[in-house]
Each structure stands twice: as structure tokens, then as C-alpha cells.
């Protein structure tokens, strides 16, 4: 991550990862209509058997706030297209906007997907730099407007987080509960663990897709950041990143959304809560 984290523009980023409640309207709209759209491996919804409304919320407590995991990067990109297109219900609403899905494919082990979101995208999967800045950069690290980086925690400190259930720990990682209960802890359940910008759940729940590409040789990967439910290695240090293919389905993988800062008079944001990230000096 040397040299990473500088973002010379203002942007917004989701306070939490994408929730079941946010995902369900999108998925019910396009289920069975769009090739490549995959059902999450873990979320707070259940199948109904009704083709008109394929999924409903589970009756479990706070199911609408369970994170969505086990979707591919490509399906996540379709979700961003849908937001960009004001949640329209026609199939064109997920085909372009942030990403042109006609580029999605593979030649051997090399994906052909559009690498960067469209310049006019209103919503997109955050870049690694955008994610790092929102999680680890403190605009007042050394005092008012004197920015700097926290290295070991997404909590605005250099102290390792304590992992455990809400009320016992600071992040949803490094422990297991009966019947997979750790995946049913709602996002936002650790309000005291937040980045200096107010970002929640950067530690624990799912590892998060970024838009950025890592290509050490002939095979490119999409970078992922953050720890997840089953991390046992203290994966919240600033350098704890990895990579995956855009077609990979992994229960550990989820994402949050980045967004453009709207101009005056723009229609309000469609997500539950975005954080605005500023322009302070921030190169790591």
C-alpha cells in the first residue's frame, strides 16, 4: 500500500456495507431476468416460491440489516448501475451506468471487464484508495486540519481491536457463534468502532470488494479490503488487503458503495447513509 490512499476529490462512501434491505428490492426486480446475476450466499432474505416476489425478509431479528455476502463483483457492479439509473425496473437499468456489463467476460484467466467506472457514474464500487482513505485516514490526526494515518485499526487508533459479539468486542470477526450466528449480527452493531470519518463495519462482517485491479503478472485480480467473519489473524491493519476474480462467489465477500458528491439541487441520495470524505493531504 506504499503510495496509496491519496484521493484528490471529494466523494461519498456508504457508512456500512450493503444491507439485505437495500439489496432485496434490486434482486427481486431482476431475479431470473439478467444472466450473471447471482443469489447471495448469505443474507437476511428467504425464497418465497412466488415468481412475482421471489424473496422476502427472514423473520429473524434485524434481518434487513444483515450484510449481503457471496455475490460476485459483477453482480455488485450491476447494483451500482441500478442506483445510477434511479432504480428503474427495465433491464437496461443494470446494463450500464457505472459499468458497461457487455465488457464482462474472460479470455483464459484474464478478465475483460471494464476496469474503471464511467466518469459520469453517480455510484460505483470504491477504489482501494477511496476505501483506505475512508477507513484509515484522519483529517485531524495531529490537530485541527493536520491529517495523518492510523496504521493498525479502523477505529482511529493504533491499538488492535478486540474481537467478539456486540457488548463484548469491537468487531464482528475472529469468533464463531452457534448456527452461523456471527453472520446474523446486523451491520451497525458496533457503533463505537468507526473511522475518523464515521465509517462503520470496515472490520468484520465481510471482506469488501474494491474497483482497483492488482496485476502482478499476466493474471489480474480485483482487490479486496478489510477483515471478515472468519478472520483469525488480526486482519485490520492498513496493509491487510487481498485479491479475487470478478466472477468469484465467496461467502466472505461483500461490498459498500461509493458515490459522487451531488451538486446543489441534485435529488437526494438513495442509500440509507453516506459519509462525505474530504480533500485533506492524505498520501500514505
Short mmCIF file of C-alpha atoms in Angstrom, two decimals, residues 95-249:
data_model
loop_
_atom_site.label_atom_id
_atom_site.label_comp_id
_atom_site.label_asym_id
_atom_site.label_seq_id
_atom_site.Cartn_x
_atom_site.Cartn_y
_atom_site.Cartn_z
CA UNK A 95 -26.57 -2.96 -18.11
CA UNK A 96 -24.72 0.35 -17.97
CA UNK A 97 -24.38 3.48 -15.87
CA UNK A 98 -21.35 2.92 -13.68
CA UNK A 99 -20.08 -0.12 -15.61
CA UNK A 100 -20.78 -1.47 -19.09
CA UNK A 101 -21.60 -5.11 -18.41
CA UNK A 102 -21.12 -6.01 -22.08
CA UNK A 103 -17.39 -5.90 -21.29
CA UNK A 104 -17.72 -8.63 -18.63
CA UNK A 105 -16.02 -11.84 -19.62
CA UNK A 106 -12.79 -13.81 -19.61
CA UNK A 107 -10.06 -14.75 -22.04
CA UNK A 108 -8.43 -17.67 -20.29
CA UNK A 109 -7.55 -16.41 -16.79
CA UNK A 110 -7.72 -12.75 -17.79
CA UNK A 111 -10.98 -10.87 -17.27
CA UNK A 112 -12.10 -8.38 -19.90
CA UNK A 113 -14.31 -6.33 -17.53
CA UNK A 114 -14.17 -2.56 -17.68
CA UNK A 115 -11.51 -1.68 -15.12
CA UNK A 116 -12.73 1.74 -14.00
CA UNK A 117 -16.23 3.13 -13.56
CA UNK A 118 -17.59 5.57 -16.12
CA UNK A 119 -16.51 9.17 -15.48
CA UNK A 120 -20.11 10.31 -15.00
CA UNK A 121 -21.06 7.45 -12.65
CA UNK A 122 -23.14 8.54 -9.67
CA UNK A 123 -22.49 5.31 -7.72
CA UNK A 124 -19.68 2.79 -8.01
CA UNK A 125 -17.63 0.20 -6.12
CA UNK A 126 -14.99 2.23 -4.26
CA UNK A 127 -11.39 2.14 -5.40
CA UNK A 128 -8.76 0.84 -3.00
CA UNK A 129 -7.58 4.41 -2.42
CA UNK A 130 -11.11 5.58 -1.60
CA UNK A 131 -11.62 2.66 0.78
CA UNK A 132 -8.24 3.16 2.51
CA UNK A 133 -8.78 6.85 3.00
CA UNK A 134 -12.27 6.40 4.46
CA UNK A 135 -11.09 3.66 6.85
CA UNK A 136 -7.64 4.81 7.99
CA UNK A 137 -7.03 8.47 7.23
CA UNK A 138 -7.73 11.02 9.95
CA UNK A 139 -8.12 14.61 8.72
CA UNK A 140 -7.31 15.81 12.26
CA UNK A 141 -4.65 13.24 13.15
CA UNK A 142 -2.16 15.80 14.53
CA UNK A 143 -4.67 18.50 15.42
CA UNK A 144 -7.26 20.54 13.57
CA UNK A 145 -6.78 20.03 9.80
CA UNK A 146 -3.45 18.26 10.36
CA UNK A 147 -4.08 14.93 8.67
CA UNK A 148 -2.34 11.60 9.09
CA UNK A 149 -2.76 7.82 9.03
CA UNK A 150 -3.68 5.25 11.65
CA UNK A 151 -1.85 2.05 10.82
CA UNK A 152 -3.36 -0.78 12.86
CA UNK A 153 -7.04 -0.10 13.28
CA UNK A 154 -10.14 1.22 11.53
CA UNK A 155 -11.07 2.80 14.86
CA UNK A 156 -8.92 5.92 14.71
CA UNK A 157 -6.21 4.36 16.92
CA UNK A 158 -3.09 2.26 16.60
CA UNK A 159 -4.45 -0.31 19.05
CA UNK A 160 -5.61 -3.70 17.83
CA UNK A 161 -9.36 -4.21 18.04
CA UNK A 162 -10.87 -6.71 20.46
CA UNK A 163 -12.97 -9.22 18.52
CA UNK A 164 -16.23 -10.52 19.93
CA UNK A 165 -20.04 -10.25 19.79
CA UNK A 166 -21.66 -6.84 20.39
CA UNK A 167 -21.21 -5.81 24.01
CA UNK A 168 -18.10 -7.99 24.35
CA UNK A 169 -15.93 -6.99 21.40
CA UNK A 170 -15.34 -4.22 18.91
CA UNK A 171 -15.79 -6.04 15.60
CA UNK A 172 -17.65 -8.97 14.06
CA UNK A 173 -14.62 -11.13 13.28
CA UNK A 174 -12.39 -13.72 14.89
CA UNK A 175 -15.18 -15.67 16.62
CA UNK A 176 -17.99 -18.06 15.77
CA UNK A 177 -21.49 -18.41 17.20
CA UNK A 178 -23.85 -21.43 17.05
CA UNK A 179 -25.68 -21.89 13.74
CA UNK A 180 -23.59 -19.26 11.99
CA UNK A 181 -24.92 -16.55 14.29
CA UNK A 182 -22.00 -14.25 13.51
CA UNK A 183 -23.45 -13.69 10.01
CA UNK A 184 -26.75 -12.60 11.59
CA UNK A 185 -25.28 -9.74 13.59
CA UNK A 186 -26.72 -6.59 11.97
CA UNK A 187 -24.49 -4.00 10.39
CA UNK A 188 -24.04 -1.01 12.67
CA UNK A 189 -23.98 -3.21 15.80
CA UNK A 190 -20.56 -1.82 16.80
CA UNK A 191 -21.24 1.95 16.84
CA UNK A 192 -18.11 2.65 18.89
CA UNK A 193 -15.87 1.20 16.18
CA UNK A 194 -15.79 3.81 13.47
CA UNK A 195 -13.18 5.51 11.36
CA UNK A 196 -12.48 9.24 11.84
CA UNK A 197 -14.97 9.90 9.03
CA UNK A 198 -17.66 7.75 10.72
CA UNK A 199 -17.28 4.60 8.60
CA UNK A 200 -18.72 1.51 10.34
CA UNK A 201 -18.04 -2.22 9.85
CA UNK A 202 -14.75 -1.82 7.99
CA UNK A 203 -13.61 -4.51 10.42
CA UNK A 204 -15.56 -7.73 10.38
CA UNK A 205 -18.71 -8.95 8.62
CA UNK A 206 -17.45 -9.28 5.01
CA UNK A 207 -14.25 -8.51 3.20
CA UNK A 208 -15.11 -5.77 0.76
CA UNK A 209 -14.67 -5.55 -2.98
CA UNK A 210 -12.88 -2.56 -4.41
CA UNK A 211 -12.79 -1.47 -8.02
CA UNK A 212 -9.00 -1.43 -8.15
CA UNK A 213 -7.06 -4.05 -10.10
CA UNK A 214 -3.89 -5.81 -8.95
CA UNK A 215 -1.90 -7.45 -11.72
CA UNK A 216 1.47 -8.78 -10.52
CA UNK A 217 1.89 -10.90 -13.67
CA UNK A 218 -0.39 -11.85 -16.56
CA UNK A 219 -3.46 -12.50 -14.38
CA UNK A 220 -5.39 -9.52 -12.95
CA UNK A 221 -7.42 -9.54 -9.72
CA UNK A 222 -9.88 -7.15 -8.13
CA UNK A 223 -8.50 -6.02 -4.78
CA UNK A 224 -10.49 -6.62 -1.58
CA UNK A 225 -10.02 -4.93 1.79
CA UNK A 226 -10.94 -5.43 5.42
CA UNK A 227 -11.35 -8.43 7.70
CA UNK A 228 -14.32 -10.80 7.70
CA UNK A 229 -16.29 -13.11 9.98
CA UNK A 230 -13.79 -15.93 9.84
CA UNK A 231 -10.57 -13.91 10.08
CA UNK A 232 -8.40 -15.15 12.92
CA UNK A 233 -5.27 -13.20 12.13
CA UNK A 234 -5.98 -9.59 13.09
CA UNK A 235 -6.62 -8.55 9.52
CA UNK A 236 -7.44 -4.90 10.18
CA UNK A 237 -4.01 -3.40 9.67
CA UNK A 238 -3.78 -0.96 6.79
CA UNK A 239 -1.89 -3.49 4.67
CA UNK A 240 -4.39 -6.33 5.12
CA UNK A 241 -5.65 -6.48 1.53
CA UNK A 242 -6.13 -9.33 -0.93
CA UNK A 243 -7.49 -10.11 -4.38
CA UNK A 244 -10.15 -12.12 -6.16
CA UNK A 245 -11.65 -12.71 -9.60
CA UNK A 246 -14.76 -10.68 -10.51
CA UNK A 247 -16.73 -13.90 -11.04
CA UNK A 248 -15.79 -15.48 -7.68
CA UNK A 249 -18.57 -16.39 -5.24
#
